[in-house]
PDB file of C-alpha atoms in Angstrom:
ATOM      1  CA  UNK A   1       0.000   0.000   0.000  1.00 61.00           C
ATOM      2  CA  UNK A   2       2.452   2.408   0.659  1.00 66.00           C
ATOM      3  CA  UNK A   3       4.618   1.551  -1.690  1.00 77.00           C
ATOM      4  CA  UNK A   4       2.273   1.884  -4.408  1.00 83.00           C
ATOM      5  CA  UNK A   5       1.670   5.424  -2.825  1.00 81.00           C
ATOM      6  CA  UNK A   6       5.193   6.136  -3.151  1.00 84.00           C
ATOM      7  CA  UNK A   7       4.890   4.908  -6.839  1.00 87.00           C
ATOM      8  CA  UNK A   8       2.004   7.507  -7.811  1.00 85.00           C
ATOM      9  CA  UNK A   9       3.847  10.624  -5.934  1.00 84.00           C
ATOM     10  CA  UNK A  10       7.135   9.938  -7.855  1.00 88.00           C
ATOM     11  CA  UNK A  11       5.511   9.512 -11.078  1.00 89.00           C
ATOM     12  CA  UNK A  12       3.741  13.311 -10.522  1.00 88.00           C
ATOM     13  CA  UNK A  13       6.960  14.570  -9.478  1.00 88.00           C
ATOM     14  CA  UNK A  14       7.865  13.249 -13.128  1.00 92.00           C
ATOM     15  CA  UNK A  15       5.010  14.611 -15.164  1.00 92.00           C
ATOM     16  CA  UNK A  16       5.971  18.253 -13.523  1.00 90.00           C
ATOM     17  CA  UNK A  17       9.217  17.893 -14.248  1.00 90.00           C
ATOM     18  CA  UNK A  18       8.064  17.247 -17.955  1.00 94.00           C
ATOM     19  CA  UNK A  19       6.173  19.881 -18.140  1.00 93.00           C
ATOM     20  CA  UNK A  20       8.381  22.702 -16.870  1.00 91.00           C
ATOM     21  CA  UNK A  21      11.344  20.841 -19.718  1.00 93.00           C
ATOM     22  CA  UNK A  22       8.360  21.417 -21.940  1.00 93.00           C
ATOM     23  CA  UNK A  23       7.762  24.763 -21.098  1.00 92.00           C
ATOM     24  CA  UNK A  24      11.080  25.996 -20.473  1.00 90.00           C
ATOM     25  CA  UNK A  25      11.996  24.440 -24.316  1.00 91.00           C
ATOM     26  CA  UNK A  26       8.873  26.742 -25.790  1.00 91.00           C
ATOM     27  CA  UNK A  27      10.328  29.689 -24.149  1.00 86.00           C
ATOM     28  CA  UNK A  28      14.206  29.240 -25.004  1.00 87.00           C
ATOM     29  CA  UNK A  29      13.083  28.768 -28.408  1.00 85.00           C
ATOM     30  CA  UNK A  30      11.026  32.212 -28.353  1.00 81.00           C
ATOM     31  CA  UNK A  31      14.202  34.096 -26.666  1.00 78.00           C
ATOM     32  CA  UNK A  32      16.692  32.757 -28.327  1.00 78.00           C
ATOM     33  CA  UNK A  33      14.996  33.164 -31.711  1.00 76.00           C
ATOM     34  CA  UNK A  34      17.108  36.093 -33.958  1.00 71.00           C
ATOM     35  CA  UNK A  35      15.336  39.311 -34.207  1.00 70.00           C
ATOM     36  CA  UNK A  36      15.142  41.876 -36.995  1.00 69.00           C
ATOM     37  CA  UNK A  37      13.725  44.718 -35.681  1.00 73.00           C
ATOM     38  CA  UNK A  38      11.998  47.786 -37.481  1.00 76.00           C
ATOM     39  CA  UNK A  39      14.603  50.521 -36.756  1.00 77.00           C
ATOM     40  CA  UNK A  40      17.330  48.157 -38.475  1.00 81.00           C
ATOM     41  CA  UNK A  41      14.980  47.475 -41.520  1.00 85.00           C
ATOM     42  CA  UNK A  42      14.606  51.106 -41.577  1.00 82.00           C
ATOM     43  CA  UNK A  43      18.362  52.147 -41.605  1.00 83.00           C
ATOM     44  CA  UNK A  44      19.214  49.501 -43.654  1.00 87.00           C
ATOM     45  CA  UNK A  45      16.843  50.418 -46.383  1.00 88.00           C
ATOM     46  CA  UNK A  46      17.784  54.407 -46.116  1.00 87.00           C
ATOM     47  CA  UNK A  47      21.269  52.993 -46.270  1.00 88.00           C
ATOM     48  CA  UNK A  48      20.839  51.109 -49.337  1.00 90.00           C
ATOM     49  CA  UNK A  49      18.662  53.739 -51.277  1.00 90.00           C
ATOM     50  CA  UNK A  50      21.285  56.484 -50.424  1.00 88.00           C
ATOM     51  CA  UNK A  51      24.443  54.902 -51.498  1.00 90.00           C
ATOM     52  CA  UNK A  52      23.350  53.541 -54.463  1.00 91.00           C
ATOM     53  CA  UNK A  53      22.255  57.107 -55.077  1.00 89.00           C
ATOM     54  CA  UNK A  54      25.696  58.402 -54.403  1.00 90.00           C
ATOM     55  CA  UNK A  55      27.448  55.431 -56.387  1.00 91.00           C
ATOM     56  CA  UNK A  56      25.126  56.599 -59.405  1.00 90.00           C
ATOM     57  CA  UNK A  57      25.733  60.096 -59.049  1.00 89.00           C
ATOM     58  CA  UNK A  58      29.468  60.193 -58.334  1.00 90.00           C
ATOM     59  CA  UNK A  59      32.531  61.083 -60.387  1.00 89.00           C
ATOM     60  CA  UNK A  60      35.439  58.880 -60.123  1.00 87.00           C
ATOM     61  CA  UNK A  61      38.331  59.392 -59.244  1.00 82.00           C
ATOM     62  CA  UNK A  62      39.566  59.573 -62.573  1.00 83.00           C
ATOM     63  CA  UNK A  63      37.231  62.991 -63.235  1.00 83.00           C
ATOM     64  CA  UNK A  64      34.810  61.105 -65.155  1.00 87.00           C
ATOM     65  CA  UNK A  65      31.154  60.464 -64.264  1.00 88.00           C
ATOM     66  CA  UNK A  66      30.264  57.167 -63.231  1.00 88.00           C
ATOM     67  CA  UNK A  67      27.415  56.137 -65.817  1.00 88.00           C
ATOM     68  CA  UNK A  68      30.324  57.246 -67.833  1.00 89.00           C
ATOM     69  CA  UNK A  69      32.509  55.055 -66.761  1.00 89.00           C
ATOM     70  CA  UNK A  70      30.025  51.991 -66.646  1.00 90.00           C
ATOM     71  CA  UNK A  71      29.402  52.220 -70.217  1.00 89.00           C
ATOM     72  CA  UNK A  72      32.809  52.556 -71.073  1.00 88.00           C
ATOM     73  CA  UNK A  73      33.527  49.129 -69.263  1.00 88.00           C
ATOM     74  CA  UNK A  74      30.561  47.400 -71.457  1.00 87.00           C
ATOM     75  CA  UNK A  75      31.472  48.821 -74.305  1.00 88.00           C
ATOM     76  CA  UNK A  76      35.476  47.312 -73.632  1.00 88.00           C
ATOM     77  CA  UNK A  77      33.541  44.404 -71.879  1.00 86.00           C
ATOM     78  CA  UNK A  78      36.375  45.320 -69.127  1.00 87.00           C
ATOM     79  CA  UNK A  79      34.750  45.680 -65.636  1.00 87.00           C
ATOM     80  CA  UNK A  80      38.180  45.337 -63.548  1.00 89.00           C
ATOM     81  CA  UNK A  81      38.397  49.530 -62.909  1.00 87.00           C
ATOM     82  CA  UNK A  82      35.013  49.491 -62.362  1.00 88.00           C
ATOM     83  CA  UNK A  83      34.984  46.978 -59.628  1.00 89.00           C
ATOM     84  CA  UNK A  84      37.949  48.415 -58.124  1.00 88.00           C
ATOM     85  CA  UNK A  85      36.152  51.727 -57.694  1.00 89.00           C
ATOM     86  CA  UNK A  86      33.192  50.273 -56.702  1.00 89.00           C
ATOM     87  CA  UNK A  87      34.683  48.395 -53.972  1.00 88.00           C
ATOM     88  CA  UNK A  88      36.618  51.056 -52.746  1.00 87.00           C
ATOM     89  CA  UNK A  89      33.262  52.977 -52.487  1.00 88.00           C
ATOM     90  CA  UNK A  90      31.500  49.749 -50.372  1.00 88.00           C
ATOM     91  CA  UNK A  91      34.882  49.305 -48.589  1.00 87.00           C
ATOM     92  CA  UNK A  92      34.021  52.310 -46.662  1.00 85.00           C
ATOM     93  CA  UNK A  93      30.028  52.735 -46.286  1.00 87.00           C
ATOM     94  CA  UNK A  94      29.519  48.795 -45.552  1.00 86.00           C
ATOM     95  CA  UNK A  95      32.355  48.092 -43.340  1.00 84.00           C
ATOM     96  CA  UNK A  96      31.588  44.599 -42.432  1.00 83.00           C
ATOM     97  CA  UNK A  97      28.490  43.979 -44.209  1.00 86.00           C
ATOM     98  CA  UNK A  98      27.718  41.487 -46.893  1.00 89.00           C
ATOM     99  CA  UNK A  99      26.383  43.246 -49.903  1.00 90.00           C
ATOM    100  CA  UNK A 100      25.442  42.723 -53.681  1.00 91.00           C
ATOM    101  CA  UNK A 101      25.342  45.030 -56.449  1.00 90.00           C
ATOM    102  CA  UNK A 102      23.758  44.207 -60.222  1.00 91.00           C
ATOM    103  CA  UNK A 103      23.988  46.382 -63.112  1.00 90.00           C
ATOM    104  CA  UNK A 104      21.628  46.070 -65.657  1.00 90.00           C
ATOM    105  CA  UNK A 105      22.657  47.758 -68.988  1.00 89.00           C
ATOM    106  CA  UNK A 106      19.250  46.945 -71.760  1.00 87.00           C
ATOM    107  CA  UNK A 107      17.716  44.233 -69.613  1.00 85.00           C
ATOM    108  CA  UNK A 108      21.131  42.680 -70.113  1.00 87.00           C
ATOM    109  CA  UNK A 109      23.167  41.508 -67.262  1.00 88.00           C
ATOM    110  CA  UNK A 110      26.548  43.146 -67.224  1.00 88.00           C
ATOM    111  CA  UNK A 111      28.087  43.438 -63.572  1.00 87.00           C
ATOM    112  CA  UNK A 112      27.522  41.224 -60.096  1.00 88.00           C
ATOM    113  CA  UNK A 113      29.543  42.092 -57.180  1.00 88.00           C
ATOM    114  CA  UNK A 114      29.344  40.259 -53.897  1.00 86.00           C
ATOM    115  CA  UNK A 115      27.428  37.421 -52.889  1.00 85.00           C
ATOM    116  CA  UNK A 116      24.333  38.573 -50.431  1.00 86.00           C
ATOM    117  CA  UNK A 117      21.645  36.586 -52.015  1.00 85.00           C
ATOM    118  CA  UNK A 118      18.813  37.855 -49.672  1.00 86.00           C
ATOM    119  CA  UNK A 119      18.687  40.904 -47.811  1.00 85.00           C
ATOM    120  CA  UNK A 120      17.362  44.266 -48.318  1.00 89.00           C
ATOM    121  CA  UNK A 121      17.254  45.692 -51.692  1.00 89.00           C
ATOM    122  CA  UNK A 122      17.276  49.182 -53.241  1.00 90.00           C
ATOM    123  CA  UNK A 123      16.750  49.330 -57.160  1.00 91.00           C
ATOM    124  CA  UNK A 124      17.332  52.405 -59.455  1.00 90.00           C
ATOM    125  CA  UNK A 125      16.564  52.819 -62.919  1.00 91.00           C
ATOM    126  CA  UNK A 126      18.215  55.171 -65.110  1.00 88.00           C
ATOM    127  CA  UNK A 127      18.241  56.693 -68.912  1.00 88.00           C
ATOM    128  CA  UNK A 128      21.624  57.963 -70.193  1.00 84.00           C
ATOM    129  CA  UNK A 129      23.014  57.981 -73.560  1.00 83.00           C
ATOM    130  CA  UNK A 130      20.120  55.678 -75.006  1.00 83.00           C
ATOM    131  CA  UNK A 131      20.328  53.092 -72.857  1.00 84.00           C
ATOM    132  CA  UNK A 132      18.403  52.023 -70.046  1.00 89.00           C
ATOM    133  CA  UNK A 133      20.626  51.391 -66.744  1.00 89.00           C
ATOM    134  CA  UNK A 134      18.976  49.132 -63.469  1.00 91.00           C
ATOM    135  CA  UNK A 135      21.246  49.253 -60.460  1.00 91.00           C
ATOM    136  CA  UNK A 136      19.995  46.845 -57.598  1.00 92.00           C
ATOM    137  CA  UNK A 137      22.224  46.877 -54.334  1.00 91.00           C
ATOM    138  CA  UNK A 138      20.950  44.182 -51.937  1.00 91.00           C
ATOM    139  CA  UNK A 139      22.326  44.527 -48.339  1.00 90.00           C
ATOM    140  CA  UNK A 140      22.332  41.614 -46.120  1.00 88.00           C
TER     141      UNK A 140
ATOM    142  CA  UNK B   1      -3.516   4.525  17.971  1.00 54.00           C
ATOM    143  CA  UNK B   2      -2.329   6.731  20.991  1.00 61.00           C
ATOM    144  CA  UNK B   3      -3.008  10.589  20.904  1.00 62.00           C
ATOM    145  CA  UNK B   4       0.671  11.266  20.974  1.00 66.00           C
ATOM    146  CA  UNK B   5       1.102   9.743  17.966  1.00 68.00           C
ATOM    147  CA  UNK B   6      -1.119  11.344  15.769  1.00 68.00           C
ATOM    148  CA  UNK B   7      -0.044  14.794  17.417  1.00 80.00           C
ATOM    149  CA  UNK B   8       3.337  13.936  16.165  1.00 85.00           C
ATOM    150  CA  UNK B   9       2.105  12.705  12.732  1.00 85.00           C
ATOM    151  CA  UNK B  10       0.803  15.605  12.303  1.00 86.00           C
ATOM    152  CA  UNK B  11       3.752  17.646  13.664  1.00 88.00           C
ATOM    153  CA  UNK B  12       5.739  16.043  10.807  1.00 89.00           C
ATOM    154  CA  UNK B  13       2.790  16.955   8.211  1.00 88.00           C
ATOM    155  CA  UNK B  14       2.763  20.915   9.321  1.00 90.00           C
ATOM    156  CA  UNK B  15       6.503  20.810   8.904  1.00 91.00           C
ATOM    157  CA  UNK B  16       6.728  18.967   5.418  1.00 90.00           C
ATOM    158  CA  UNK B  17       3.671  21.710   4.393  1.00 91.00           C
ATOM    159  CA  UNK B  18       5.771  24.728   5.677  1.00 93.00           C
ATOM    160  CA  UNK B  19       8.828  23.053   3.817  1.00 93.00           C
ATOM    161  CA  UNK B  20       7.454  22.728   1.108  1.00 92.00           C
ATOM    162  CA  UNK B  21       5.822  26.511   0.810  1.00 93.00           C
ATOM    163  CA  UNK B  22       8.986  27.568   1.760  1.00 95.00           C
ATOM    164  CA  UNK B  23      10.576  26.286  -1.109  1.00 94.00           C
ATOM    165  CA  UNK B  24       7.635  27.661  -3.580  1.00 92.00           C
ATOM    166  CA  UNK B  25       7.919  30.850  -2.253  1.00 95.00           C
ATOM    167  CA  UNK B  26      11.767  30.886  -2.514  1.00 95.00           C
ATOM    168  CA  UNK B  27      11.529  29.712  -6.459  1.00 94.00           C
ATOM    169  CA  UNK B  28       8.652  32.368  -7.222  1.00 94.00           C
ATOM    170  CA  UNK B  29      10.350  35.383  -5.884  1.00 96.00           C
ATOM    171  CA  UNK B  30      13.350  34.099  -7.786  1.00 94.00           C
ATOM    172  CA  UNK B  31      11.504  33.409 -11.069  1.00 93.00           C
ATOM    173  CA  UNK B  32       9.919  36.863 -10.544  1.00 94.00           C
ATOM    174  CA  UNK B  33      13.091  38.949 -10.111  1.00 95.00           C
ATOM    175  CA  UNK B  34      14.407  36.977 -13.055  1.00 93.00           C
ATOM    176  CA  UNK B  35      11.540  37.811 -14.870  1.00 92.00           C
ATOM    177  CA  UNK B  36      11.359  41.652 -13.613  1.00 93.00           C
ATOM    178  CA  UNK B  37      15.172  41.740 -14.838  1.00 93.00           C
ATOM    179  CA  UNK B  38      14.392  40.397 -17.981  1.00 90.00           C
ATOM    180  CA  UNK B  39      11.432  42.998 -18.202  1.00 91.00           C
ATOM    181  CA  UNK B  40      13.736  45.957 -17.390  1.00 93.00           C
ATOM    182  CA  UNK B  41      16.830  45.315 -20.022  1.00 92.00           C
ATOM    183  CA  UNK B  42      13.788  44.482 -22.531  1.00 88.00           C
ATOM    184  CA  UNK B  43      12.152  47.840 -22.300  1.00 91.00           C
ATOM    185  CA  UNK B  44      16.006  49.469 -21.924  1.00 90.00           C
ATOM    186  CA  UNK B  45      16.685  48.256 -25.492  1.00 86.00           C
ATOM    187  CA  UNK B  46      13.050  49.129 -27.060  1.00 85.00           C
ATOM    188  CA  UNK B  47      13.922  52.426 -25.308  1.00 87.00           C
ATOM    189  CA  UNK B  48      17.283  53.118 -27.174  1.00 83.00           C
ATOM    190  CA  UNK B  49      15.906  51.757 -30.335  1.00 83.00           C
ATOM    191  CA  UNK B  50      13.173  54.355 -30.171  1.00 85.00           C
ATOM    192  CA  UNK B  51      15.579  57.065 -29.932  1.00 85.00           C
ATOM    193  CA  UNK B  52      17.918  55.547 -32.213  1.00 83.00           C
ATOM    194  CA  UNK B  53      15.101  55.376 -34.900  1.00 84.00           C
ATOM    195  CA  UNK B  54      14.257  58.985 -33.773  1.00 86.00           C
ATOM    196  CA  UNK B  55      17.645  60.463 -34.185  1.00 86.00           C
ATOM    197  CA  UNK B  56      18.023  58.211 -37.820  1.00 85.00           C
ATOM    198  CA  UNK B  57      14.397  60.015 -38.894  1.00 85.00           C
ATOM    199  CA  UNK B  58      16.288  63.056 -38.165  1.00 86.00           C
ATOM    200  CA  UNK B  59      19.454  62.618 -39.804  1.00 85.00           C
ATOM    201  CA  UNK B  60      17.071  61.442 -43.360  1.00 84.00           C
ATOM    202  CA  UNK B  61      15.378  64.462 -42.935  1.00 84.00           C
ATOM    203  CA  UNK B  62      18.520  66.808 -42.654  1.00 82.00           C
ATOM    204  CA  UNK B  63      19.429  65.820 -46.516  1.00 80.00           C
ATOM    205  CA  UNK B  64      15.840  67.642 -47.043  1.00 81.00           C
ATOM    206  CA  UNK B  65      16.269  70.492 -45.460  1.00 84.00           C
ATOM    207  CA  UNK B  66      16.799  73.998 -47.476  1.00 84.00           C
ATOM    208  CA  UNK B  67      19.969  74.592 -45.087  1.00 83.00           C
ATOM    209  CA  UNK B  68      21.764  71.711 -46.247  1.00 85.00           C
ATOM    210  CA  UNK B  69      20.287  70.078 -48.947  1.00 85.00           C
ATOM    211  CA  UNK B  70      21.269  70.448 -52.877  1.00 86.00           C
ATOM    212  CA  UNK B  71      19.104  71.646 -56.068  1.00 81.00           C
ATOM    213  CA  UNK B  72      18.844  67.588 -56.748  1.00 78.00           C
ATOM    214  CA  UNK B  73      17.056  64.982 -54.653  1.00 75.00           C
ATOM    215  CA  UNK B  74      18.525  63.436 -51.588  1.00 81.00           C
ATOM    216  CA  UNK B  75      21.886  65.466 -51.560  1.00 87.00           C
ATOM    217  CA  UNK B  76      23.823  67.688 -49.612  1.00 88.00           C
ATOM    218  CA  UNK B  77      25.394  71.006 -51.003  1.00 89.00           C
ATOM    219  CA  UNK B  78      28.881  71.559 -49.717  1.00 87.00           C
ATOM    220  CA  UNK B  79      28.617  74.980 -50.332  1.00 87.00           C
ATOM    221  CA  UNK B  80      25.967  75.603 -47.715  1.00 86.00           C
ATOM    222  CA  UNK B  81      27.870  73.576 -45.306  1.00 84.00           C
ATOM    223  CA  UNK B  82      30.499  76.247 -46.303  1.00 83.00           C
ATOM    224  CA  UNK B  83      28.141  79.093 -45.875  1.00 81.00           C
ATOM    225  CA  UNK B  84      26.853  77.876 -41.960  1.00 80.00           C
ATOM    226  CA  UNK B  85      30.667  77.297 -41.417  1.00 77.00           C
ATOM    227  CA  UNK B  86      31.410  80.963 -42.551  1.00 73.00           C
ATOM    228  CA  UNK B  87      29.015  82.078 -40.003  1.00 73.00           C
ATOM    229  CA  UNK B  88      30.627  80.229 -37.071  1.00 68.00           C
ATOM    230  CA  UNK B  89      27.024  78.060 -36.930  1.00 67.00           C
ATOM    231  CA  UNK B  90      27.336  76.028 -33.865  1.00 69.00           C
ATOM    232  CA  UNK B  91      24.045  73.490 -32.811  1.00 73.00           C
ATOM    233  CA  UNK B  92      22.522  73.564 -29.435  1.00 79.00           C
ATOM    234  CA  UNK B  93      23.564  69.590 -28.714  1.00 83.00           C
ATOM    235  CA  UNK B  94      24.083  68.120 -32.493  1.00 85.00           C
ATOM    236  CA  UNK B  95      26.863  67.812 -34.115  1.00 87.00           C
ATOM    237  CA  UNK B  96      26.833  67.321 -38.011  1.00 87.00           C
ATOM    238  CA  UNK B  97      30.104  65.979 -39.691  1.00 90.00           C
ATOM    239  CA  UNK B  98      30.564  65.271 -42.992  1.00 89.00           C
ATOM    240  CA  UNK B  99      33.426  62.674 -44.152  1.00 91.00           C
ATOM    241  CA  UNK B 100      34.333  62.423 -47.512  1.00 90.00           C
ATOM    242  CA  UNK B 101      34.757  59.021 -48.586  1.00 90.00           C
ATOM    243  CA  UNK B 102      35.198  59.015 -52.515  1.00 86.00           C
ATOM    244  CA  UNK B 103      36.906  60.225 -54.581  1.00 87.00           C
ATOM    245  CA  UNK B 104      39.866  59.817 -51.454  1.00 85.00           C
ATOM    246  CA  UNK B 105      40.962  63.091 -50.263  1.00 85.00           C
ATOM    247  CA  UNK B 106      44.920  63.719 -50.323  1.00 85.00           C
ATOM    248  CA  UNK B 107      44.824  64.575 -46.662  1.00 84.00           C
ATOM    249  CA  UNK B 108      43.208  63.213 -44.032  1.00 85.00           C
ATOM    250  CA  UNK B 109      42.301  66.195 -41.860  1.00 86.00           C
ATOM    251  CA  UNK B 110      39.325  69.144 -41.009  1.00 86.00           C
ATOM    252  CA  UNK B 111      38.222  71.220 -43.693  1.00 85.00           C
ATOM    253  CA  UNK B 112      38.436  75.015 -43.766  1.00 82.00           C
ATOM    254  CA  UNK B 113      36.469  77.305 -45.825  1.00 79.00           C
ATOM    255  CA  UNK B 114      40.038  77.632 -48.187  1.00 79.00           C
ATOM    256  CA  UNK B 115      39.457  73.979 -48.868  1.00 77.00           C
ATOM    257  CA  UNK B 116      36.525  74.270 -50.632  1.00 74.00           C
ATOM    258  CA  UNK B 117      36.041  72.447 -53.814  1.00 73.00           C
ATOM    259  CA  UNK B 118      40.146  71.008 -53.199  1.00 76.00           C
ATOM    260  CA  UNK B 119      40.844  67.330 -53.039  1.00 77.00           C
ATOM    261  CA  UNK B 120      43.176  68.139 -49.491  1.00 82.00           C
ATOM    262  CA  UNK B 121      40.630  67.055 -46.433  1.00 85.00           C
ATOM    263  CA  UNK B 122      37.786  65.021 -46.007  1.00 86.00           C
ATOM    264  CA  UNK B 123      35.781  66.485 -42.786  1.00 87.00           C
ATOM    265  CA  UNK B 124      33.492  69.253 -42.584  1.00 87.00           C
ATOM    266  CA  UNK B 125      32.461  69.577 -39.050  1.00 87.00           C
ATOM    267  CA  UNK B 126      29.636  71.641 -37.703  1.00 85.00           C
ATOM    268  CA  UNK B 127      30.457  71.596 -33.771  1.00 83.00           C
ATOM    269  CA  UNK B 128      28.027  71.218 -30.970  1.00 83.00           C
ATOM    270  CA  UNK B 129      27.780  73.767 -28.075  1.00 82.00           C
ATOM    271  CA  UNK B 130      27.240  70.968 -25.558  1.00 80.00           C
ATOM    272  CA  UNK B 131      30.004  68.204 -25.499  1.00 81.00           C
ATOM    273  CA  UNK B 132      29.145  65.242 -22.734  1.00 82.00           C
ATOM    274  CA  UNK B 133      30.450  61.729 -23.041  1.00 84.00           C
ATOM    275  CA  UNK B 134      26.701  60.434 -23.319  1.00 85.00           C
ATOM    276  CA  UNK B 135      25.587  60.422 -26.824  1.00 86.00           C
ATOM    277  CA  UNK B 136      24.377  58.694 -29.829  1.00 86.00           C
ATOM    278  CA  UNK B 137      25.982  58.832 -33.352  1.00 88.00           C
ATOM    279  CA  UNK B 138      24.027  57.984 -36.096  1.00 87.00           C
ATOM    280  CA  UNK B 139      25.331  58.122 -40.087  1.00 88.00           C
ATOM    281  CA  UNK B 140      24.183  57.211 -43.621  1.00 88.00           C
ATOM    282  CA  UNK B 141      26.248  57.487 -46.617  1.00 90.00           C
ATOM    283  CA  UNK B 142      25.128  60.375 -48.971  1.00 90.00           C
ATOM    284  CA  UNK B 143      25.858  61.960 -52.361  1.00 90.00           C
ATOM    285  CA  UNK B 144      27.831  65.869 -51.787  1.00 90.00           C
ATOM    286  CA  UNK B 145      27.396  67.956 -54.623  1.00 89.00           C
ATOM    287  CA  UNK B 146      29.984  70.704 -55.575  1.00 87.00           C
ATOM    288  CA  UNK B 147      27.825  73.166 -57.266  1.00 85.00           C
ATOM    289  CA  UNK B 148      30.612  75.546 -58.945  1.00 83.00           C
ATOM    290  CA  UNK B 149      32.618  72.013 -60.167  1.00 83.00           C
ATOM    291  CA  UNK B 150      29.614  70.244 -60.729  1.00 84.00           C
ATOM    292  CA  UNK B 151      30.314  67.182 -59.634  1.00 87.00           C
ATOM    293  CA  UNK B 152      29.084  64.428 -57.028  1.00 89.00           C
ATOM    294  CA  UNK B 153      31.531  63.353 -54.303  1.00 90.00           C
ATOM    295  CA  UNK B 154      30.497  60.566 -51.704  1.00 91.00           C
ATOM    296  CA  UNK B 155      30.480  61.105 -47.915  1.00 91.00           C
ATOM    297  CA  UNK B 156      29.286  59.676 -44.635  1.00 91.00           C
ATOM    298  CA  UNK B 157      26.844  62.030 -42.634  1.00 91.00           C
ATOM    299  CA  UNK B 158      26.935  61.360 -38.794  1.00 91.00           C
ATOM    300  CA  UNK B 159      24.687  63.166 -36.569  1.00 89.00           C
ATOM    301  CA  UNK B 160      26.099  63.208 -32.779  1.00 89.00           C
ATOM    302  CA  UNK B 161      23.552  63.744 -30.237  1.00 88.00           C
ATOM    303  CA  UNK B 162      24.582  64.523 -26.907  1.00 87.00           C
ATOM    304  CA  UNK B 163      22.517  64.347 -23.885  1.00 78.00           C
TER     305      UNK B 163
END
């Protein structure tokens, strides 16, 4: 008799200490969960739509303008200066961050630098000298 | 079954009750202040974060505004920085500074009003009148526009708020 007493109390001694490992794992998976919060969507995305609107907009350090110098490097199909530029220019602004750039000359492919495949994105669309350019920086 | 006996039964009952409330007790006010802790640092953060998102509102909004911003969108005229520099401007507890990033300056050192439109320093600074150790720095890159050279120049814009 009281052994089978003893029995019943240990085995609810084991059902709450099930349910408090069950608990606790619901919470720790909660917490420890990673967080993106708002305010870092935000900056991230002002961050993204200004520099690409400086990279755009800037002249090199060569004195020439840098749609300039983009179409220059299709038309020699040689993108090596303009990569070096480029990443001097992200070198600076996203110390530390992953980040990829795509320039579309014409629907047509020409550039990819670095290898953030999801993050947030800022696109641009431009007309110079008859051609149609899409710039799409994605910051991860 | 004597009466002492029970009397003693019981004695070991009250104790094992008072034991065992004891120990609840113990483990809730601990779970609470653990909880209370976790409460506090949790609306610390969302605290900062609100000012931080504050303070990076205001920073966008400073490319906008007619004292600093340039004929084009989402620019900043180096001339007016010039200009507010010329007239010794100095912000109640901001501090704007402008670095330029690209093209790479010569030198790496303040700007004067002389330096305008030269390749030989890469801050503009627009000083607080309140300096305290507690503060929050901000920055965004941004396009600078040179409007006598006409030309674009890339910078970093920090905003330094000091409380």
């Amino acid at each position: 008799m009281k052994s089978k007493k003893a029995q019943m109390e240990i085995m609810g001694l084991v059902v709450i200490f099930i349910l408090l490992a069950l608990l606790s794992l619901v919470f720790l998976t909660f917490a420890l969960r990673p967080k993106i919060s708002t305010t870092e969507i935000l900056r991230t995305s002002t961050k993204a739509d200004n520099l690409l609107n400086s990279i755009i907009r800037t002249t090199t350090s060569n004195n020439q303008k840098m749609l300039d110098l983009i179409t220059e490097s299709y038309i020699n199909s040689d993108f090596t200066h303009l990569k070096q530029e480029i990443s001097k220019i992200t070198y600076k602004t996203l110390p530390h961050r992953q980040y990829s750039l795509k320039i579309l000359i014409n629907q047509e492919n020409i550039l990819e630098i670095g290898s953030c495949k999801i993050g947030i994105s800022s696109t641009k669309t431009i007309k110079h000298q008859d051609n149609l350019f899409k710039f799409i920086l994605l910051i991860c | 079954m004597p009466a002492q006996q029970f009397t003693k039964k019981s004695q070991i009952h009250m104790t094992e009750t008072l034991a065992v409330l004891i120990i609840f007790m113990i483990l809730l006010i601990f779970a609470l202040f653990i909880y209370f802790q976790y409460s506090y640092k949790s609306l610390e953060k969302r605290g900062f974060e609100f000012q931080e998102t504050e303070y990076s509102t205001l920073l966008y909004s400073l490319t906008d505004s007619p004292e600093l911003s340039c004929s084009k969108e989402n620019c900043i005229d180096i001339s007016k920085i010039v200009s507010l520099k010329q007239l010794n401007h100095r912000l109640k507890n901001k501090e704007i500074k402008i670095e330029i990033i690209y093209p790479e300056p010569l030198q790496k050192r303040e700007c004067n009003i002389e330096d305008y439109s030269k390749n030989n320093c890469n801050l503009w600074i627009l000083p607080s009148l309140k300096k305290t150790n507690n503060k929050i720095v901000v920055n965004t890159p941004i396009s600078l526009y040179y409007p006598e050279l006409d030309e674009f120049k890339i910078g970093l814009i920090y905003l330094t708020i000091y409380q």
